[in-house]
PDB file of N, CA and C in Angstrom:
ATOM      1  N   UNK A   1     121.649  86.270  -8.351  1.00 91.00           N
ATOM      2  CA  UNK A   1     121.863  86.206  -6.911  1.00 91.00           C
ATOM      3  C   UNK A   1     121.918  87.607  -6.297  1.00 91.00           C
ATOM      4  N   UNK A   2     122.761  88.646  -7.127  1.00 92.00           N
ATOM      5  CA  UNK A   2     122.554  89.832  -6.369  1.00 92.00           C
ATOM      6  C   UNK A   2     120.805  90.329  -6.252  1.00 92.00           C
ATOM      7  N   UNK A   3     120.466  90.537  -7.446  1.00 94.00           N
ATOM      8  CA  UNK A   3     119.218  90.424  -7.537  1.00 94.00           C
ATOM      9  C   UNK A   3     118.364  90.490  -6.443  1.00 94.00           C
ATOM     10  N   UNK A   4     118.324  88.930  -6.072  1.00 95.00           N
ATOM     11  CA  UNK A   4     117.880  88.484  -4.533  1.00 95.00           C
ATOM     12  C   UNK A   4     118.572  89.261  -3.263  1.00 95.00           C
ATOM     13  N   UNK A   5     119.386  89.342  -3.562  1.00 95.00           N
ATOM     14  CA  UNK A   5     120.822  90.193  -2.200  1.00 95.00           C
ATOM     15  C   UNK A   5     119.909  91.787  -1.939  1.00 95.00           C
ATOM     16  N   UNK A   6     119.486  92.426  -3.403  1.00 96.00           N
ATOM     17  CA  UNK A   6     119.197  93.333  -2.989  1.00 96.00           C
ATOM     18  C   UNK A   6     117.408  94.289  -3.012  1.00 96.00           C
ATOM     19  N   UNK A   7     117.071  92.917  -3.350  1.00 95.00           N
ATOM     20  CA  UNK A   7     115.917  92.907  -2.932  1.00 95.00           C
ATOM     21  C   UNK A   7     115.209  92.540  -1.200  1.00 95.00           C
ATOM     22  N   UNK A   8     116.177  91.624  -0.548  1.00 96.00           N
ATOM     23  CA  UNK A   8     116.262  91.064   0.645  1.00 96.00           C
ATOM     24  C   UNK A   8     116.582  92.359   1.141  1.00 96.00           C
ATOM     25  N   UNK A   9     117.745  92.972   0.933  1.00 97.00           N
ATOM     26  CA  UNK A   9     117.992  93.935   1.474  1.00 97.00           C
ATOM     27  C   UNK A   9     117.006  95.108   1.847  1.00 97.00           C
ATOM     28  N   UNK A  10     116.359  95.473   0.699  1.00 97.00           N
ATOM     29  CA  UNK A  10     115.462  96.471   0.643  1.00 97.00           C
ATOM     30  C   UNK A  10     114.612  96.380   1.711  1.00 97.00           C
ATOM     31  N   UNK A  11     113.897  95.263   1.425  1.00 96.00           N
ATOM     32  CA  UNK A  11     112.334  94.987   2.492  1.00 96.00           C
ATOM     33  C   UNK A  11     113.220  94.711   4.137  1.00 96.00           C
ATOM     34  N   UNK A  12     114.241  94.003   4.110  1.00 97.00           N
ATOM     35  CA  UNK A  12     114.535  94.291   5.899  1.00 97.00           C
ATOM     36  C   UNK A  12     115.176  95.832   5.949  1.00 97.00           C
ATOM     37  N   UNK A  13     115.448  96.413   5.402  1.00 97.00           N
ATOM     38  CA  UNK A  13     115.389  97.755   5.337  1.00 97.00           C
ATOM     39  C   UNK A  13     113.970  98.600   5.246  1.00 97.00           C
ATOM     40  N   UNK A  14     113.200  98.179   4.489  1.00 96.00           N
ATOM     41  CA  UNK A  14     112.032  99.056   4.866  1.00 96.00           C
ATOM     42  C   UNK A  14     111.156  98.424   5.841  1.00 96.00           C
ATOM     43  N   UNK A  15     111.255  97.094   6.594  1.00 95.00           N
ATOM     44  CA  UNK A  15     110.711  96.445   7.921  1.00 95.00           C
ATOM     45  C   UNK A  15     111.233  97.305   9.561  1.00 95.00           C
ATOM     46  N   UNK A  16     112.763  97.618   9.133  1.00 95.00           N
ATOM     47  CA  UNK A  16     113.372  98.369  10.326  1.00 95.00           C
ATOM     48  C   UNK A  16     112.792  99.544  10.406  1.00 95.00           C
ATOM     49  N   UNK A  17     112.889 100.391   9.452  1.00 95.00           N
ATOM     50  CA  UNK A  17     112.451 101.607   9.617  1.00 95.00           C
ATOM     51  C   UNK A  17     111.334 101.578  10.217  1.00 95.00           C
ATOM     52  N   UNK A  18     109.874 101.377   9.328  1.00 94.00           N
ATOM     53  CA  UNK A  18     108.891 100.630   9.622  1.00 94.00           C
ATOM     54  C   UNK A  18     108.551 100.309  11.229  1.00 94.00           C
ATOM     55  N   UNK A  19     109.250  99.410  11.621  1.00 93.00           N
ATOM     56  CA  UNK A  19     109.030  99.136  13.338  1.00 93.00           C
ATOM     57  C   UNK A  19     109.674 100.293  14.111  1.00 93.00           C
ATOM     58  N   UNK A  20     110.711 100.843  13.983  1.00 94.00           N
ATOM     59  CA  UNK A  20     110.866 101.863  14.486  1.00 94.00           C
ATOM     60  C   UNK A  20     110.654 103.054  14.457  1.00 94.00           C
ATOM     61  N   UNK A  21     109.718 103.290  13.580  1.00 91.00           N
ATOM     62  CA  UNK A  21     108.538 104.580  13.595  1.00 91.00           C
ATOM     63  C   UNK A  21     107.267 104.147  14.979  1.00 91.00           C
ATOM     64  N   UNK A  22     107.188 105.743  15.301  1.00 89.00           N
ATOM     65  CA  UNK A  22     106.095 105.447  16.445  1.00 89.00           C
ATOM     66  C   UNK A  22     104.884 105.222  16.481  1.00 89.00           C
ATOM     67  N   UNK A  23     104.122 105.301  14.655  1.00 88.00           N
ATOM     68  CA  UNK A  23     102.918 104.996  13.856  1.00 88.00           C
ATOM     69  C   UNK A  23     102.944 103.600  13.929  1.00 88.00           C
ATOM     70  N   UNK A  24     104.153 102.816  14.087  1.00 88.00           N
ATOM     71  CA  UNK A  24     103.734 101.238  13.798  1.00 88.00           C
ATOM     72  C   UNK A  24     102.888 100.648  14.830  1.00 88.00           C
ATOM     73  N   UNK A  25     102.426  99.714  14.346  1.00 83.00           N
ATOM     74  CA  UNK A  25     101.196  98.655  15.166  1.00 83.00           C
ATOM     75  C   UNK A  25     101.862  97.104  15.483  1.00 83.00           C
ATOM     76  N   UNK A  26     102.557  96.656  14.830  1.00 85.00           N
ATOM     77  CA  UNK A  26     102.887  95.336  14.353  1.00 85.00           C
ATOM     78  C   UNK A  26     103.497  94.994  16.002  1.00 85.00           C
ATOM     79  N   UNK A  27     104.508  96.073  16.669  1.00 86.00           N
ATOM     80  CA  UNK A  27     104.940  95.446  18.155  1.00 86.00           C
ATOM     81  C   UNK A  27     104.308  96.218  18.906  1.00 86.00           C
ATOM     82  N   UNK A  28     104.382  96.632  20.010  1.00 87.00           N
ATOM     83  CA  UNK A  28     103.569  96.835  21.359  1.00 87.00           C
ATOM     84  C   UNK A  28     104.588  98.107  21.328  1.00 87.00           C
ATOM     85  N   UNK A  29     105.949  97.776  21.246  1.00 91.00           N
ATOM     86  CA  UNK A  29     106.772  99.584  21.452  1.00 91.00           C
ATOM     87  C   UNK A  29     107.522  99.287  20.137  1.00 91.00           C
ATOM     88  N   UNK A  30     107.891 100.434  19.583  1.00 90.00           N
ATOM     89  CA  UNK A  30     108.674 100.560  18.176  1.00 90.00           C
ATOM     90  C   UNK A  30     109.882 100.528  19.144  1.00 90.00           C
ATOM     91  N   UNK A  31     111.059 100.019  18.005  1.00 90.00           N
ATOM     92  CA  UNK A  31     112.572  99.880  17.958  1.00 90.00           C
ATOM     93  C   UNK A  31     112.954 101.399  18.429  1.00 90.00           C
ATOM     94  N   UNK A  32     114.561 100.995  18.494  1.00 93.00           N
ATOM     95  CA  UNK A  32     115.122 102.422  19.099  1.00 93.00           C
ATOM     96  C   UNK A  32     115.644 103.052  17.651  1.00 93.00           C
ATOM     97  N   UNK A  33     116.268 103.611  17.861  1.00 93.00           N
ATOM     98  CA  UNK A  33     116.825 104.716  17.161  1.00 93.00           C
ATOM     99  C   UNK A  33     117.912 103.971  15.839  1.00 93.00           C
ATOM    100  N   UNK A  34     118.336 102.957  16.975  1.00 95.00           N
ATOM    101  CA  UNK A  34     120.095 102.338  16.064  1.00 95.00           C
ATOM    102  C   UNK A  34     119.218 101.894  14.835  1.00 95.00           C
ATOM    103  N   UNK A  35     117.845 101.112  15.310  1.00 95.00           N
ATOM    104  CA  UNK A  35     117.018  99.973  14.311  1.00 95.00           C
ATOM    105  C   UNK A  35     116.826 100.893  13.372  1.00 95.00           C
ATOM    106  N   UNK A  36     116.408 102.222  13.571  1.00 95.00           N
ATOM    107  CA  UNK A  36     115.836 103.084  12.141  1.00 95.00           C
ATOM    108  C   UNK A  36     117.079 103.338  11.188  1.00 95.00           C
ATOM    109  N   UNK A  37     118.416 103.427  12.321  1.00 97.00           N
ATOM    110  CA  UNK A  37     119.813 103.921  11.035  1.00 97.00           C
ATOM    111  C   UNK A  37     120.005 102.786  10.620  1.00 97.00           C
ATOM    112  N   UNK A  38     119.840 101.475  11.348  1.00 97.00           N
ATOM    113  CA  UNK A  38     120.351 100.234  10.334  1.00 97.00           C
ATOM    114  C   UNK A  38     119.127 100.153   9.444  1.00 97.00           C
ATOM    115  N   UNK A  39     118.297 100.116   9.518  1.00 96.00           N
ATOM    116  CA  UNK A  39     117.368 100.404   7.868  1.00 96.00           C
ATOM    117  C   UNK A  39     117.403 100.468   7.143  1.00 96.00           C
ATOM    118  N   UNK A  40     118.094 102.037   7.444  1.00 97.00           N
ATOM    119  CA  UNK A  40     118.315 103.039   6.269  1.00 97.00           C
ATOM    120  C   UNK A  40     119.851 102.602   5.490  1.00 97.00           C
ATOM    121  N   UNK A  41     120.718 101.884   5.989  1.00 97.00           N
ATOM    122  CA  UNK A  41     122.080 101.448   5.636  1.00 97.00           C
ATOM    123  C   UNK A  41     121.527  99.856   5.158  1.00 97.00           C
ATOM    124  N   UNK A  42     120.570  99.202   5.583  1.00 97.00           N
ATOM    125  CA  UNK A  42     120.232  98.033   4.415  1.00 97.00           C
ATOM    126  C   UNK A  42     119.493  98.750   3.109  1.00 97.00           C
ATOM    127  N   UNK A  43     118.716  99.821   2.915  1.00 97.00           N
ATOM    128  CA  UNK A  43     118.342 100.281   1.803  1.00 97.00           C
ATOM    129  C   UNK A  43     118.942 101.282   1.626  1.00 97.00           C
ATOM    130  N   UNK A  44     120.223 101.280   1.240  1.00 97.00           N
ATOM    131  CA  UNK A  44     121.200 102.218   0.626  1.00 97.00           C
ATOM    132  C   UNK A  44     122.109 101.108  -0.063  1.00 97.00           C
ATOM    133  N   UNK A  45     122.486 100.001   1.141  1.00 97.00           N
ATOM    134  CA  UNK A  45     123.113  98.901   0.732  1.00 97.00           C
ATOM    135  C   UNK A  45     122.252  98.005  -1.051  1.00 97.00           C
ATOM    136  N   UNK A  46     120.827  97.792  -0.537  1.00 97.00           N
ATOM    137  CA  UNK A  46     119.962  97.679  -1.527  1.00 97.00           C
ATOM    138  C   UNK A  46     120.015  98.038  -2.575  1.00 97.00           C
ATOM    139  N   UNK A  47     119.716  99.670  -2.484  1.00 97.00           N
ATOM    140  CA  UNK A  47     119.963 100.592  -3.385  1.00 97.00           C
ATOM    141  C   UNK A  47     120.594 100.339  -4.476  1.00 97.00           C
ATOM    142  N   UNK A  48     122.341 100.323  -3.668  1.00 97.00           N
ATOM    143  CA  UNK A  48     123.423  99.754  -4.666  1.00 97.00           C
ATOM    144  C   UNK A  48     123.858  99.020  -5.183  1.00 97.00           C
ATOM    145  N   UNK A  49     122.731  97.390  -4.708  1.00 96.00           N
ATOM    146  CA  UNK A  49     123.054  96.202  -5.686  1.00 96.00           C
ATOM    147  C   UNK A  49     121.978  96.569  -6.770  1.00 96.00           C
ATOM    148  N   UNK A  50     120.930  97.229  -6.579  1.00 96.00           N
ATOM    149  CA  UNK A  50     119.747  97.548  -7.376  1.00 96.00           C
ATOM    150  C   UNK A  50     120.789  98.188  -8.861  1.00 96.00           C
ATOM    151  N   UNK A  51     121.194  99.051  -8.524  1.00 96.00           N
ATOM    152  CA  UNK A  51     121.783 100.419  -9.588  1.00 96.00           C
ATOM    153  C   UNK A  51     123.007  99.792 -10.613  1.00 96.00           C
ATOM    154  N   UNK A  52     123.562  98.295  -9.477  1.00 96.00           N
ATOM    155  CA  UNK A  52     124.612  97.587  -9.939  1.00 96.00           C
ATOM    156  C   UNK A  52     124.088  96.493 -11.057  1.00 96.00           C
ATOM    157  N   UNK A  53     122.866  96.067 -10.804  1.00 95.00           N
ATOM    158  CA  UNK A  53     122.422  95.004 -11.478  1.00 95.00           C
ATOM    159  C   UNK A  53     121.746  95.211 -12.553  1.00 95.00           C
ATOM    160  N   UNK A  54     121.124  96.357 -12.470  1.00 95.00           N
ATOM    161  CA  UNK A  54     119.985  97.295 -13.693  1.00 95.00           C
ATOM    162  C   UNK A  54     120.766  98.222 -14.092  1.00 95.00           C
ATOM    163  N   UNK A  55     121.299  99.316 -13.692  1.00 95.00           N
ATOM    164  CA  UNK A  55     121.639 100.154 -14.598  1.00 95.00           C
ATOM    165  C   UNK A  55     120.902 101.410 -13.474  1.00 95.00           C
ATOM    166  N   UNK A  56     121.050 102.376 -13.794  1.00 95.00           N
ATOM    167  CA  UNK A  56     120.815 103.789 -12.545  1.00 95.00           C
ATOM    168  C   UNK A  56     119.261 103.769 -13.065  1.00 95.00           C
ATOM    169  N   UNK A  57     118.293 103.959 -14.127  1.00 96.00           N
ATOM    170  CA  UNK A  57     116.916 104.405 -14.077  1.00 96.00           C
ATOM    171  C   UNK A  57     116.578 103.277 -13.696  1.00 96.00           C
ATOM    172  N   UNK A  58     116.339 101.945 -13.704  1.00 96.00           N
ATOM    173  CA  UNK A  58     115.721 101.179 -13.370  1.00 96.00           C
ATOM    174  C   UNK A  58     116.048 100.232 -12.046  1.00 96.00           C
ATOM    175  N   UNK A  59     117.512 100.497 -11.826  1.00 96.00           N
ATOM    176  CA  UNK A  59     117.957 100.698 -10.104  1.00 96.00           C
ATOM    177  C   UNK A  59     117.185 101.370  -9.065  1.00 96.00           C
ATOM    178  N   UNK A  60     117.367 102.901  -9.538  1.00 96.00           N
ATOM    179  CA  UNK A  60     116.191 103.203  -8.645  1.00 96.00           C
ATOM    180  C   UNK A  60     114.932 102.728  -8.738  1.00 96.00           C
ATOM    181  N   UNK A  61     114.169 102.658  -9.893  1.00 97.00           N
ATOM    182  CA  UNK A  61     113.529 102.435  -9.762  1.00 97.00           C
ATOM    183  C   UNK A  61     112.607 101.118  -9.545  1.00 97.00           C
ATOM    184  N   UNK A  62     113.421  99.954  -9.245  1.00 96.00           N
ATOM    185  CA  UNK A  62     113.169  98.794  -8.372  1.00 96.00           C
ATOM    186  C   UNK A  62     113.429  99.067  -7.106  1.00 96.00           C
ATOM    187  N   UNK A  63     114.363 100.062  -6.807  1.00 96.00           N
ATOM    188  CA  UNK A  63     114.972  99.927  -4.969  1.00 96.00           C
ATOM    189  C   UNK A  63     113.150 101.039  -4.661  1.00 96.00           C
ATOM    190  N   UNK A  64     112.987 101.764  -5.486  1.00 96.00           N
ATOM    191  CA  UNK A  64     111.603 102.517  -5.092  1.00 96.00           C
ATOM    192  C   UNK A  64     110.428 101.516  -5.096  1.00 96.00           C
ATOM    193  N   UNK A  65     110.419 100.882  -5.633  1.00 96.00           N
ATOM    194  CA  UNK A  65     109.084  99.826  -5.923  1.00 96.00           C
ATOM    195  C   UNK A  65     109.019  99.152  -4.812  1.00 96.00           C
ATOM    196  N   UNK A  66     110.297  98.349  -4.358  1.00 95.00           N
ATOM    197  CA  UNK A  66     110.083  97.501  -3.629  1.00 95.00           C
ATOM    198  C   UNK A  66     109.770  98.026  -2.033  1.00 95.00           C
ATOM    199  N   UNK A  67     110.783  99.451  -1.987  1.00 96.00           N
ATOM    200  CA  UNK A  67     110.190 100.307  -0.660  1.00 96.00           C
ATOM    201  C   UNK A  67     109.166 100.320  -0.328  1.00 96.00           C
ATOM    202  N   UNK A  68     108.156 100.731  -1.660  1.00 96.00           N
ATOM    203  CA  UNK A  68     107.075 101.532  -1.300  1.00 96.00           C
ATOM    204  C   UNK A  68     105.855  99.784  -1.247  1.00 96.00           C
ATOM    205  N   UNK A  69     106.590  98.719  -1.656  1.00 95.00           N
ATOM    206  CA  UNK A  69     105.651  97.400  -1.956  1.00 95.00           C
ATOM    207  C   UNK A  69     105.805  97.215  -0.343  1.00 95.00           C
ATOM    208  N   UNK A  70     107.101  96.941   0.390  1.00 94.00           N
ATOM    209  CA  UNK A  70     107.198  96.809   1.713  1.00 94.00           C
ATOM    210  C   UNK A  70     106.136  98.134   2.724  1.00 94.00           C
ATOM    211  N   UNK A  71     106.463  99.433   2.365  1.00 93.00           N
ATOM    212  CA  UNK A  71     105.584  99.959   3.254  1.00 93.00           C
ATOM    213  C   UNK A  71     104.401 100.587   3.105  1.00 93.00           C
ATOM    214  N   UNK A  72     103.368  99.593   2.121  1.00 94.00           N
ATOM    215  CA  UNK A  72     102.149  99.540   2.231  1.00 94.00           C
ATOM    216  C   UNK A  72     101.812  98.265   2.601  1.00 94.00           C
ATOM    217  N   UNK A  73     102.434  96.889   2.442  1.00 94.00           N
ATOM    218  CA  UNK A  73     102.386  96.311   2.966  1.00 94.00           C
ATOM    219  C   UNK A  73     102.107  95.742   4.384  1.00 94.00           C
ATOM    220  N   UNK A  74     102.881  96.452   5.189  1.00 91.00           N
ATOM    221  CA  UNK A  74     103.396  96.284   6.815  1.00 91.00           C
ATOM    222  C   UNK A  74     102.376  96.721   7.462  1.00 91.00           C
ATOM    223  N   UNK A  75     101.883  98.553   7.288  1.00 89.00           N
ATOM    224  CA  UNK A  75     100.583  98.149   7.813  1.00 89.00           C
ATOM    225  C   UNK A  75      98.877  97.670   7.614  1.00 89.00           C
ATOM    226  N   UNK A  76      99.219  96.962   6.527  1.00 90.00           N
ATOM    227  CA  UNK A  76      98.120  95.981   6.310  1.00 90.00           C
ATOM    228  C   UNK A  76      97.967  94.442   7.108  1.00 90.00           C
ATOM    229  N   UNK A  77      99.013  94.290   7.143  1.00 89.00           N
ATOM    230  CA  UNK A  77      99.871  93.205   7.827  1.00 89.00           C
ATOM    231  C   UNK A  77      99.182  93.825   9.467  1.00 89.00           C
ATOM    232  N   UNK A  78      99.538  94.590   9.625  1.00 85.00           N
ATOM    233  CA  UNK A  78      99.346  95.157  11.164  1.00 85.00           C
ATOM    234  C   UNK A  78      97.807  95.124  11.698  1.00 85.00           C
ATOM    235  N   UNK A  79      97.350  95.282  10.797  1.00 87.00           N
ATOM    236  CA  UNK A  79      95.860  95.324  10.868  1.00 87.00           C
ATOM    237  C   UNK A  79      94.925  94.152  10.547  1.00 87.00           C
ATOM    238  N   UNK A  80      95.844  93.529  10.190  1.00 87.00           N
ATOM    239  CA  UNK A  80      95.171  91.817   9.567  1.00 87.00           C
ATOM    240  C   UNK A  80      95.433  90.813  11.275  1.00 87.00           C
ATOM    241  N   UNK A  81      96.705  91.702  11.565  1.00 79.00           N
ATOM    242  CA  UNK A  81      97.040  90.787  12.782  1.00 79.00           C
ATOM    243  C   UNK A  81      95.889  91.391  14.319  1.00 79.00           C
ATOM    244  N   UNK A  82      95.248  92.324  13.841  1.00 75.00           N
ATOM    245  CA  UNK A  82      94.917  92.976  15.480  1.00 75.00           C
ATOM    246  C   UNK A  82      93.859  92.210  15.585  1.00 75.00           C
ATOM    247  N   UNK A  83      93.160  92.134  16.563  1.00 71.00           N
ATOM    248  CA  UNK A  83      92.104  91.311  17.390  1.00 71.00           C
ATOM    249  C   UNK A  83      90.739  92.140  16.818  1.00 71.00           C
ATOM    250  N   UNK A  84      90.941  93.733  16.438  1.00 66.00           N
ATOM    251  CA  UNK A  84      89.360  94.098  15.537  1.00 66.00           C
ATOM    252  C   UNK A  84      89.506  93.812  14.654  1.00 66.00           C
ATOM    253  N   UNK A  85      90.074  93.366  13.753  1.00 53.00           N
ATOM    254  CA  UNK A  85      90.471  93.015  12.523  1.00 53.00           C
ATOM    255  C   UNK A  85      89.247  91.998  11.700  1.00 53.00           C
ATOM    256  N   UNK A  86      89.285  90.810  13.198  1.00 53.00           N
ATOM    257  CA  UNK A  86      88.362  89.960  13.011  1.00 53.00           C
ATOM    258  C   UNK A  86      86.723  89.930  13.024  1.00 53.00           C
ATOM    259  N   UNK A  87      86.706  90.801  13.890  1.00 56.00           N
ATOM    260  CA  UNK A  87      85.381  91.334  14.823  1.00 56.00           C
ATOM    261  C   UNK A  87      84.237  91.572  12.901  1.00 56.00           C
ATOM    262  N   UNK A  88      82.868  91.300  14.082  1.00 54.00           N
ATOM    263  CA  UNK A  88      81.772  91.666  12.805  1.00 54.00           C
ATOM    264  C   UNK A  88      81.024  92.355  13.515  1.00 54.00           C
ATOM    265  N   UNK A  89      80.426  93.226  13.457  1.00 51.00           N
ATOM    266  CA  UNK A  89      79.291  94.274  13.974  1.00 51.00           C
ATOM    267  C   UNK A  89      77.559  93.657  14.020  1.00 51.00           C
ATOM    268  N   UNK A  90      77.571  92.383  12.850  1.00 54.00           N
ATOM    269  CA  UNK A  90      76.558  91.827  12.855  1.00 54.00           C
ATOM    270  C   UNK A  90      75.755  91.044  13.806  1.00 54.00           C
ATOM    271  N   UNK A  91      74.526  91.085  14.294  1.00 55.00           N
ATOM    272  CA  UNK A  91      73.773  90.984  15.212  1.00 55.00           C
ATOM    273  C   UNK A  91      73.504  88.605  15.271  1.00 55.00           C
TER     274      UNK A  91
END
């Protein structure tokens, strides 16, 4: 169950950040400021069920996996959703 706790954690932690960067696509205006510190306090929170459940090398290194799985993810996601996304150039 933590497991799940801090895996959940992670990805709405790397979704906040994520939208509240000014590179994102996914909304029309990125989040404010509070959205990027609560992020960063669900993947710290993450972090520490990660380090609690595995052990410190493989703590981090699930709370890193799953970061970096969430933010390559998101903007693929962003780009799957836009209106050129669909478009064909073909005649």
């Amino acid at each position: 169950m933590i497991t799940l706790s801090a895996l959940l954690l992670n990805l709405a932690g790397a979704a906040l950040v994520y939208l509240a960067s000014a590179q994102q696509n996914l909304l029309k205006n990125p989040l404010r400021v509070t959205a990027r510190l609560a992020g960063w306090v669900l993947i710290i929170a993450g972090t520490i069920c990660w380090l609690i459940v595995a052990g410190t090398g493989a703590g981090i290194s699930a709370a890193l996996t799953t970061l970096m799985l969430a933010w390559v993810i998101l903007p693929y996601l962003a780009w799957w959703r836009s209106p050129d996304a669909t478009e064909t150039d073909t005649p």
